[in-house]
């Protein structure tokens, strides 16, 4: 998708927390500088996911920020989302692309160079690579090898979004390795001032990109 | 969908049990008289569901028995299934129909006359009504009112599939109330001879329909 800015992808789940509504949280992270949002509700019903995505889209669309739904292509289509992100346990990329059509963003997780190459061949628009660091969201998943992002960078032309355990203190690592952006979940979860945190993350990303 | 026979819908999940492969179980219940199959894997990944549905379709399609996937329209489409069944927590019927297209079977759960009427208006091909009796699969869900099936029968023209706690001993109740068929899960789960059980169920359904 030409022009999609993946610098700061914020993943939204049920635990956005601290008395903020979904709409308030969405508005705040966008005003802080989020460039892309992903709705990821694990173990939620389709109806719950659709309702949540609809709330997020209601805020994000008028502000021009794309919203991607995790895993479910059918929910993404029903919500009128901008795209879908499929992990390795989700539908194959080739099917996500076929069902989503050519206009929708299709992101794919890739845990190896081969998976990244395949995702590109199958029609993905970007790859998510991680966990870069040990993540509180998935504590039992081993981080990727430290040279995986550079290796994928050499192999494919698609944008790379680094994910997993990324904070303001370590985001320069994947960015300097060639990632185009980072995905954030834990660093913003239950955070009192998501707008400010997003804004500091955004600033650090820009700094890291400059070198 | 003209001509779909919903007399004996067998719901397949992971616990089909007793050393039978998915293919063996599928083959046996079809030879016993199952007229329709539903793949329902709760909390499964899309990939697992797709793989499971593909195995079931590999057996059922050459035998002319339709396979419906529970909840996920995207998986149903990717698997090339004959249809999708949406419950009240799943995508709205109108969206299931829009995504599935006109040729696919769309079934919808309905727990009230109003829901059944709405499902028909929104493009469903049949309604699933239940739980008719307390079901071991959903022990905390109260059974429907004893007059719900007759009430729905009077209101809509779609076929009705009765579901929930149905066994060979009680299936005559919903059938005589006007249900076109029954859906079975627990009565076949972990059963040593699913083909024989299916065949006895089928015989009882025919008997109940006759009088």
CSV table of C-alpha atoms in Angstrom, one decimal:
chain,number,residue,atom,x,y,z
A,1,UNK,CA,0.0,0.0,0.0
A,2,UNK,CA,1.8,3.1,-1.2
A,3,UNK,CA,2.2,5.7,1.5
A,4,UNK,CA,1.2,3.8,4.6
A,5,UNK,CA,3.3,5.1,7.5
A,6,UNK,CA,4.3,2.2,9.8
A,7,UNK,CA,6.6,4.2,12.0
A,8,UNK,CA,4.5,3.8,15.2
A,9,UNK,CA,1.9,1.1,15.1
A,10,UNK,CA,-0.2,1.0,18.2
A,11,UNK,CA,-1.9,-2.3,19.0
A,12,UNK,CA,-5.2,-1.9,20.9
A,13,UNK,CA,-6.6,-4.6,23.1
A,14,UNK,CA,-9.2,-4.7,25.9
A,15,UNK,CA,-6.7,-3.6,28.5
A,16,UNK,CA,-6.1,-0.1,27.2
A,17,UNK,CA,-7.1,0.7,30.8
A,18,UNK,CA,-7.1,3.5,33.3
A,19,UNK,CA,-10.6,4.8,32.8
A,20,UNK,CA,-10.1,5.7,29.2
A,21,UNK,CA,-12.7,4.7,26.7
A,22,UNK,CA,-11.6,3.0,23.5
A,23,UNK,CA,-12.3,6.3,21.7
A,24,UNK,CA,-10.3,8.4,24.2
A,25,UNK,CA,-7.4,6.1,24.0
A,26,UNK,CA,-7.5,6.0,20.2
A,27,UNK,CA,-7.7,9.8,20.0
A,28,UNK,CA,-4.8,10.3,22.4
A,29,UNK,CA,-2.4,7.9,20.8
A,30,UNK,CA,-3.2,9.4,17.4
A,31,UNK,CA,-2.6,12.9,18.7
A,32,UNK,CA,0.6,11.6,20.2
A,33,UNK,CA,1.8,10.4,16.8
A,34,UNK,CA,0.6,6.9,16.2
A,35,UNK,CA,0.7,6.3,12.4
A,36,UNK,CA,-1.2,3.0,12.3
A,37,UNK,CA,-3.5,1.1,14.7
A,38,UNK,CA,-4.1,-2.6,15.0
A,39,UNK,CA,-7.1,-4.0,16.8
A,40,UNK,CA,-6.1,-7.3,18.5
A,41,UNK,CA,-8.6,-8.9,20.8
A,42,UNK,CA,-7.6,-12.4,21.7
A,43,UNK,CA,-10.4,-14.8,22.5
A,44,UNK,CA,-13.0,-12.3,21.6
A,45,UNK,CA,-16.1,-13.1,19.7
A,46,UNK,CA,-16.5,-11.7,16.2
A,47,UNK,CA,-19.2,-9.4,17.4
A,48,UNK,CA,-17.0,-8.0,20.2
A,49,UNK,CA,-14.2,-7.5,17.7
A,50,UNK,CA,-16.5,-5.9,15.2
A,51,UNK,CA,-17.9,-3.5,17.8
A,52,UNK,CA,-14.4,-2.6,19.1
A,53,UNK,CA,-13.0,-2.0,15.5
A,54,UNK,CA,-16.0,0.1,14.7
A,55,UNK,CA,-15.3,2.4,17.7
A,56,UNK,CA,-11.6,2.7,16.7
A,57,UNK,CA,-12.4,3.4,13.1
A,58,UNK,CA,-14.9,6.1,14.1
A,59,UNK,CA,-12.1,8.0,15.6
A,60,UNK,CA,-9.2,7.0,13.3
A,61,UNK,CA,-10.8,7.3,9.9
A,62,UNK,CA,-11.6,11.1,10.0
A,63,UNK,CA,-8.0,11.6,11.2
A,64,UNK,CA,-6.6,9.7,8.3
A,65,UNK,CA,-5.0,6.9,10.4
A,66,UNK,CA,-5.3,3.4,9.1
A,67,UNK,CA,-6.7,0.6,11.2
A,68,UNK,CA,-5.8,-3.0,10.8
A,69,UNK,CA,-7.7,-5.9,12.4
A,70,UNK,CA,-5.6,-8.8,13.7
A,71,UNK,CA,-6.3,-12.4,12.5
A,72,UNK,CA,-9.9,-12.1,11.2
A,73,UNK,CA,-10.3,-11.1,7.6
A,74,UNK,CA,-14.1,-11.4,7.8
A,75,UNK,CA,-14.3,-9.0,10.8
A,76,UNK,CA,-11.9,-6.6,9.0
A,77,UNK,CA,-14.2,-6.6,5.9
A,78,UNK,CA,-17.4,-6.2,8.0
A,79,UNK,CA,-15.9,-3.3,10.0
A,80,UNK,CA,-14.6,-1.6,6.8
A,81,UNK,CA,-11.1,-1.6,8.3
A,82,UNK,CA,-8.1,-0.6,6.2
A,83,UNK,CA,-6.4,-4.0,6.5
A,84,UNK,CA,-5.8,-7.2,8.3
A,85,UNK,CA,-2.7,-8.6,10.0
A,86,UNK,CA,-2.2,-12.4,9.9
A,87,UNK,CA,0.1,-14.3,12.2
A,88,UNK,CA,1.6,-17.7,11.6
A,89,UNK,CA,-1.5,-19.4,13.2
A,90,UNK,CA,-3.9,-17.4,11.2
A,91,UNK,CA,-5.1,-17.8,7.7
A,92,UNK,CA,-2.2,-18.1,5.1
A,93,UNK,CA,-1.2,-14.7,3.6
A,94,UNK,CA,-2.3,-15.9,0.2
A,95,UNK,CA,-5.9,-16.4,1.5
A,96,UNK,CA,-5.9,-13.2,3.5
A,97,UNK,CA,-5.0,-11.4,0.3
A,98,UNK,CA,-7.6,-13.2,-1.8
A,99,UNK,CA,-10.4,-12.5,0.6
A,100,UNK,CA,-9.3,-9.0,1.5
A,101,UNK,CA,-8.9,-7.9,-2.1
A,102,UNK,CA,-6.2,-5.8,-3.7
A,103,UNK,CA,-7.0,-2.6,-1.9
A,104,UNK,CA,-6.7,-3.7,1.7
A,105,UNK,CA,-3.5,-3.7,3.7
A,106,UNK,CA,-2.3,-7.2,4.5
A,107,UNK,CA,0.4,-7.5,7.1
A,108,UNK,CA,2.0,-10.8,8.0
A,109,UNK,CA,4.1,-11.9,10.9
A,110,UNK,CA,7.4,-13.5,9.9
A,111,UNK,CA,9.7,-15.3,12.3
A,112,UNK,CA,12.4,-16.2,9.7
A,113,UNK,CA,13.9,-14.9,6.5
A,114,UNK,CA,12.1,-17.7,4.6
A,115,UNK,CA,8.7,-16.7,6.1
A,116,UNK,CA,9.4,-13.0,5.2
A,117,UNK,CA,10.3,-14.0,1.6
A,118,UNK,CA,7.1,-16.1,1.4
A,119,UNK,CA,4.9,-13.4,2.8
A,120,UNK,CA,6.2,-11.0,0.2
A,121,UNK,CA,5.7,-13.6,-2.6
A,122,UNK,CA,2.1,-14.3,-1.3
A,123,UNK,CA,1.1,-10.6,-1.4
A,124,UNK,CA,1.7,-9.1,2.0
A,125,UNK,CA,2.2,-5.3,2.2
A,126,UNK,CA,4.5,-5.4,5.3
A,127,UNK,CA,6.0,-7.9,7.6
A,128,UNK,CA,5.9,-7.9,11.4
A,129,UNK,CA,9.1,-9.3,12.9
A,130,UNK,CA,9.6,-10.3,16.5
A,131,UNK,CA,9.6,-10.6,19.4
A,132,UNK,CA,12.7,-8.4,19.2
A,133,UNK,CA,13.0,-8.4,23.0
A,134,UNK,CA,11.3,-10.6,25.6
A,135,UNK,CA,7.7,-9.3,25.7
A,136,UNK,CA,5.4,-9.1,28.7
A,137,UNK,CA,2.6,-9.9,26.3
A,138,UNK,CA,4.2,-13.2,25.3
A,139,UNK,CA,6.6,-14.0,28.1
A,140,UNK,CA,7.3,-17.6,27.0
A,141,UNK,CA,8.3,-16.7,23.4
A,142,UNK,CA,12.0,-16.6,22.8
A,143,UNK,CA,13.2,-13.4,21.2
A,144,UNK,CA,14.4,-13.6,17.6
A,145,UNK,CA,18.1,-13.8,16.7
A,146,UNK,CA,19.7,-10.4,16.9
A,147,UNK,CA,20.6,-10.5,13.2
A,148,UNK,CA,17.2,-11.5,11.9
A,149,UNK,CA,16.0,-8.0,11.1
A,150,UNK,CA,19.1,-7.1,9.1
A,151,UNK,CA,18.9,-10.5,7.3
A,152,UNK,CA,15.2,-9.9,6.3
A,153,UNK,CA,16.1,-6.3,5.3
A,154,UNK,CA,18.6,-7.7,2.8
A,155,UNK,CA,16.1,-10.2,1.4
A,156,UNK,CA,12.8,-8.4,0.9
A,157,UNK,CA,11.7,-4.9,-0.2
A,158,UNK,CA,8.6,-4.8,2.0
A,159,UNK,CA,8.4,-2.5,5.0
A,160,UNK,CA,9.4,-4.2,8.3
A,161,UNK,CA,7.6,-3.5,11.6
A,162,UNK,CA,9.6,-4.6,14.7
A,163,UNK,CA,7.5,-6.0,17.5
A,164,UNK,CA,7.9,-7.5,21.0
A,165,UNK,CA,9.1,-5.9,24.2
A,166,UNK,CA,9.9,-2.6,22.5
A,167,UNK,CA,10.2,0.4,24.7
A,168,UNK,CA,11.6,3.9,24.4
A,169,UNK,CA,14.9,2.6,25.7
A,170,UNK,CA,15.5,0.0,23.1
A,171,UNK,CA,13.6,1.0,20.0
A,172,UNK,CA,16.7,2.4,18.4
A,173,UNK,CA,18.0,-1.2,18.0
A,174,UNK,CA,15.5,-2.5,15.5
A,175,UNK,CA,15.2,0.9,13.8
A,176,UNK,CA,19.0,1.1,13.2
A,177,UNK,CA,18.8,-2.5,11.9
A,178,UNK,CA,16.5,-1.5,9.1
A,179,UNK,CA,13.0,-1.7,10.6
A,180,UNK,CA,10.7,0.9,9.2
A,181,UNK,CA,8.7,1.1,12.3
A,182,UNK,CA,7.8,-0.5,15.6
A,183,UNK,CA,4.6,-2.0,17.1
A,184,UNK,CA,3.8,-1.1,20.6
A,185,UNK,CA,1.4,-2.8,23.0
A,186,UNK,CA,2.7,-3.3,26.5
A,187,UNK,CA,4.5,0.1,26.6
A,188,UNK,CA,1.1,1.8,26.2
A,189,UNK,CA,-1.1,-0.5,28.1
A,190,UNK,CA,-2.5,0.7,31.3
A,191,UNK,CA,-0.6,3.9,30.8
A,192,UNK,CA,-2.0,7.1,32.3
A,193,UNK,CA,-1.0,9.4,29.5
A,194,UNK,CA,-0.9,7.4,26.3
A,195,UNK,CA,-0.8,10.5,24.2
A,196,UNK,CA,2.4,11.7,25.9
A,197,UNK,CA,4.0,8.3,25.8
A,198,UNK,CA,3.2,7.9,22.1
A,199,UNK,CA,4.7,11.3,21.4
A,200,UNK,CA,7.9,10.4,23.2
A,201,UNK,CA,8.1,7.1,21.3
A,202,UNK,CA,7.5,8.9,18.0
A,203,UNK,CA,10.3,11.4,18.8
A,204,UNK,CA,12.7,8.6,19.6
A,205,UNK,CA,11.8,6.8,16.4
A,206,UNK,CA,12.6,9.9,14.4
A,207,UNK,CA,15.9,10.3,16.2
A,208,UNK,CA,16.8,6.7,15.7
A,209,UNK,CA,16.0,6.9,12.0
A,210,UNK,CA,18.2,9.9,11.6
A,211,UNK,CA,21.0,7.8,13.0
B,1,UNK,CA,-30.3,-23.4,-0.5
B,2,UNK,CA,-32.7,-25.6,-2.3
B,3,UNK,CA,-32.4,-29.2,-1.5
B,4,UNK,CA,-30.1,-29.1,1.6
B,5,UNK,CA,-31.1,-31.9,3.9
B,6,UNK,CA,-30.7,-30.8,7.5
B,7,UNK,CA,-32.3,-33.9,9.1
B,8,UNK,CA,-29.2,-35.0,10.9
B,9,UNK,CA,-26.5,-32.3,11.3
B,10,UNK,CA,-23.4,-33.6,13.0
B,11,UNK,CA,-21.1,-31.1,14.6
B,12,UNK,CA,-17.5,-32.0,14.6
B,13,UNK,CA,-15.0,-30.7,17.1
B,14,UNK,CA,-11.6,-31.8,18.4
B,15,UNK,CA,-13.1,-34.3,20.8
B,16,UNK,CA,-14.5,-36.7,18.3
B,17,UNK,CA,-12.3,-39.1,20.1
B,18,UNK,CA,-11.6,-42.8,20.6
B,19,UNK,CA,-8.7,-43.3,18.3
B,20,UNK,CA,-10.7,-42.2,15.2
B,21,UNK,CA,-9.1,-39.8,12.9
B,22,UNK,CA,-11.1,-36.9,11.7
B,23,UNK,CA,-11.5,-38.6,8.3
B,24,UNK,CA,-12.6,-41.9,9.9
B,25,UNK,CA,-15.2,-40.2,12.1
B,26,UNK,CA,-16.5,-38.1,9.1
B,27,UNK,CA,-16.8,-41.2,6.9
B,28,UNK,CA,-18.5,-43.2,9.6
B,29,UNK,CA,-21.2,-40.6,10.5
B,30,UNK,CA,-21.9,-40.0,6.8
B,31,UNK,CA,-22.3,-43.7,6.2
B,32,UNK,CA,-24.6,-43.8,9.2
B,33,UNK,CA,-26.8,-41.1,7.7
B,34,UNK,CA,-25.5,-37.7,8.6
B,35,UNK,CA,-26.9,-35.2,6.1
B,36,UNK,CA,-24.9,-32.2,7.0
B,37,UNK,CA,-21.7,-31.5,8.9
B,38,UNK,CA,-20.6,-28.5,10.9
B,39,UNK,CA,-17.0,-27.9,11.9
B,40,UNK,CA,-16.9,-26.1,15.2
B,41,UNK,CA,-13.6,-25.7,16.9
B,42,UNK,CA,-13.8,-23.4,19.8
B,43,UNK,CA,-10.7,-21.3,20.6
B,44,UNK,CA,-8.8,-22.8,17.7
B,45,UNK,CA,-6.6,-20.7,15.4
B,46,UNK,CA,-7.7,-20.0,11.9
B,47,UNK,CA,-5.0,-22.3,10.6
B,48,UNK,CA,-6.1,-25.2,12.8
B,49,UNK,CA,-9.7,-24.7,11.7
B,50,UNK,CA,-8.8,-24.5,8.1
B,51,UNK,CA,-6.8,-27.7,8.3
B,52,UNK,CA,-9.6,-29.5,10.1
B,53,UNK,CA,-12.2,-28.3,7.7
B,54,UNK,CA,-10.0,-29.3,4.8
B,55,UNK,CA,-9.8,-32.9,6.1
B,56,UNK,CA,-13.6,-33.1,6.6
B,57,UNK,CA,-14.3,-31.7,3.2
B,58,UNK,CA,-11.9,-34.2,1.6
B,59,UNK,CA,-14.2,-36.9,2.8
B,60,UNK,CA,-17.6,-35.2,2.7
B,61,UNK,CA,-17.5,-33.5,-0.7
B,62,UNK,CA,-17.1,-36.6,-2.8
B,63,UNK,CA,-19.9,-38.2,-0.9
B,64,UNK,CA,-22.2,-35.1,-1.6
B,65,UNK,CA,-22.5,-34.1,2.1
B,66,UNK,CA,-22.4,-30.3,2.8
B,67,UNK,CA,-19.9,-28.9,5.3
B,68,UNK,CA,-20.6,-25.7,7.2
B,69,UNK,CA,-17.9,-23.9,9.3
B,70,UNK,CA,-19.0,-22.4,12.6
B,71,UNK,CA,-18.4,-18.6,13.2
B,72,UNK,CA,-15.6,-17.8,10.7
B,73,UNK,CA,-16.7,-16.7,7.2
B,74,UNK,CA,-13.1,-16.2,6.2
B,75,UNK,CA,-12.1,-19.8,7.1
B,76,UNK,CA,-15.2,-21.1,5.4
B,77,UNK,CA,-14.3,-19.3,2.2
B,78,UNK,CA,-10.6,-20.3,2.4
B,79,UNK,CA,-11.5,-24.0,3.0
B,80,UNK,CA,-14.1,-23.9,0.1
B,81,UNK,CA,-16.8,-25.1,2.6
B,82,UNK,CA,-20.4,-25.2,1.6
B,83,UNK,CA,-21.5,-22.7,4.2
B,84,UNK,CA,-21.0,-20.9,7.5
B,85,UNK,CA,-23.0,-20.9,10.7
B,86,UNK,CA,-23.2,-17.8,12.8
B,87,UNK,CA,-24.2,-17.6,16.4
B,88,UNK,CA,-25.4,-14.6,18.2
B,89,UNK,CA,-21.8,-13.6,19.3
B,90,UNK,CA,-20.5,-14.1,15.7
B,91,UNK,CA,-20.8,-11.7,12.8
B,92,UNK,CA,-24.3,-10.5,12.0
B,93,UNK,CA,-26.2,-12.6,9.5
B,94,UNK,CA,-26.3,-9.7,7.0
B,95,UNK,CA,-22.5,-9.5,7.0
B,96,UNK,CA,-22.1,-13.3,6.9
B,97,UNK,CA,-24.3,-13.3,3.8
B,98,UNK,CA,-22.5,-10.4,2.2
B,99,UNK,CA,-19.1,-11.9,2.7
B,100,UNK,CA,-20.1,-15.5,1.9
B,101,UNK,CA,-21.9,-14.6,-1.3
B,102,UNK,CA,-25.3,-15.8,-2.5
B,103,UNK,CA,-24.2,-19.4,-3.2
B,104,UNK,CA,-23.0,-20.4,0.2
B,105,UNK,CA,-25.3,-21.7,2.9
B,106,UNK,CA,-25.6,-19.3,5.8
B,107,UNK,CA,-27.1,-20.7,9.0
B,108,UNK,CA,-27.9,-18.6,12.0
B,109,UNK,CA,-28.7,-19.4,15.7
B,110,UNK,CA,-31.9,-17.9,16.9
B,111,UNK,CA,-33.0,-17.9,20.6
B,112,UNK,CA,-36.2,-16.1,20.0
B,113,UNK,CA,-39.0,-15.6,17.5
B,114,UNK,CA,-37.7,-12.1,16.8
B,115,UNK,CA,-34.2,-13.4,16.2
B,116,UNK,CA,-35.5,-16.0,13.8
B,117,UNK,CA,-37.6,-13.5,11.9
B,118,UNK,CA,-34.5,-11.2,11.7
B,119,UNK,CA,-32.3,-14.0,10.5
B,120,UNK,CA,-34.7,-14.8,7.7
B,121,UNK,CA,-34.9,-11.1,6.7
B,122,UNK,CA,-31.1,-10.8,6.8
B,123,UNK,CA,-30.6,-13.7,4.4
B,124,UNK,CA,-30.1,-16.9,6.4
B,125,UNK,CA,-30.8,-20.2,4.8
B,126,UNK,CA,-31.8,-22.0,8.1
B,127,UNK,CA,-32.0,-21.2,11.8
B,128,UNK,CA,-30.6,-23.3,14.6
B,129,UNK,CA,-32.8,-23.1,17.7
B,130,UNK,CA,-31.8,-24.3,21.1
B,131,UNK,CA,-30.7,-25.5,23.5
B,132,UNK,CA,-33.8,-27.6,23.4
B,133,UNK,CA,-32.7,-29.6,26.4
B,134,UNK,CA,-29.9,-28.9,28.9
B,135,UNK,CA,-26.7,-29.7,27.0
B,136,UNK,CA,-23.5,-31.2,28.3
B,137,UNK,CA,-21.6,-28.9,25.9
B,138,UNK,CA,-23.2,-25.7,27.4
B,139,UNK,CA,-24.3,-26.8,30.8
B,140,UNK,CA,-24.9,-23.2,32.1
B,141,UNK,CA,-27.3,-22.2,29.3
B,142,UNK,CA,-30.9,-22.5,30.2
B,143,UNK,CA,-33.0,-24.5,27.7
B,144,UNK,CA,-35.4,-22.5,25.5
B,145,UNK,CA,-39.1,-22.3,26.3
B,146,UNK,CA,-40.9,-25.5,25.3
B,147,UNK,CA,-43.1,-23.6,22.9
B,148,UNK,CA,-40.4,-21.7,21.1
B,149,UNK,CA,-39.9,-24.1,18.1
B,150,UNK,CA,-43.7,-24.1,17.3
B,151,UNK,CA,-43.8,-20.3,17.7
B,152,UNK,CA,-40.8,-19.9,15.2
B,153,UNK,CA,-42.3,-22.5,12.9
B,154,UNK,CA,-45.5,-20.3,12.6
B,155,UNK,CA,-43.5,-17.2,11.9
B,156,UNK,CA,-40.8,-18.1,9.4
B,157,UNK,CA,-40.5,-20.4,6.3
B,158,UNK,CA,-36.8,-21.3,6.8
B,159,UNK,CA,-35.9,-24.8,7.9
B,160,UNK,CA,-35.3,-25.1,11.6
B,161,UNK,CA,-32.6,-27.2,13.1
B,162,UNK,CA,-33.1,-28.1,16.8
B,163,UNK,CA,-29.9,-28.2,18.9
B,164,UNK,CA,-28.9,-28.8,22.5
B,165,UNK,CA,-29.0,-31.9,24.6
B,166,UNK,CA,-30.7,-33.9,21.9
B,167,UNK,CA,-30.5,-37.7,22.1
B,168,UNK,CA,-32.2,-40.6,20.6
B,169,UNK,CA,-34.6,-40.6,23.5
B,170,UNK,CA,-35.9,-37.0,23.1
B,171,UNK,CA,-35.4,-36.1,19.5
B,172,UNK,CA,-39.1,-36.7,18.7
B,173,UNK,CA,-40.0,-33.7,20.8
B,174,UNK,CA,-38.4,-31.0,18.5
B,175,UNK,CA,-39.2,-32.9,15.3
B,176,UNK,CA,-42.9,-33.2,16.2
B,177,UNK,CA,-42.9,-29.5,17.1
B,178,UNK,CA,-41.9,-28.7,13.5
B,179,UNK,CA,-38.1,-28.8,13.4
B,180,UNK,CA,-36.7,-30.0,10.1
B,181,UNK,CA,-33.7,-31.6,11.7
B,182,UNK,CA,-31.5,-31.9,14.7
B,183,UNK,CA,-27.9,-31.1,15.4
B,184,UNK,CA,-25.9,-33.5,17.4
B,185,UNK,CA,-22.6,-33.0,19.2
B,186,UNK,CA,-22.5,-34.7,22.6
B,187,UNK,CA,-24.4,-37.7,21.6
B,188,UNK,CA,-21.7,-38.7,19.1
B,189,UNK,CA,-18.7,-37.4,21.0
B,190,UNK,CA,-16.4,-40.0,22.3
B,191,UNK,CA,-18.7,-42.6,20.9
B,192,UNK,CA,-17.1,-45.9,19.9
B,193,UNK,CA,-19.3,-46.5,16.9
B,194,UNK,CA,-20.4,-43.2,15.5
B,195,UNK,CA,-21.6,-44.8,12.4
B,196,UNK,CA,-24.1,-47.0,14.2
B,197,UNK,CA,-25.2,-44.2,16.5
B,198,UNK,CA,-25.8,-41.9,13.6
B,199,UNK,CA,-27.8,-44.6,11.9
B,200,UNK,CA,-30.0,-45.1,14.9
B,201,UNK,CA,-30.5,-41.4,15.3
B,202,UNK,CA,-31.4,-41.1,11.6
B,203,UNK,CA,-34.0,-43.9,11.9
B,204,UNK,CA,-35.6,-42.2,14.9
B,205,UNK,CA,-35.7,-38.9,13.0
B,206,UNK,CA,-37.5,-40.6,10.2
B,207,UNK,CA,-39.9,-42.3,12.5
B,208,UNK,CA,-40.6,-39.0,14.4
B,209,UNK,CA,-41.2,-37.2,11.1
B,210,UNK,CA,-43.8,-39.8,10.1
B,211,UNK,CA,-45.8,-39.5,13.2
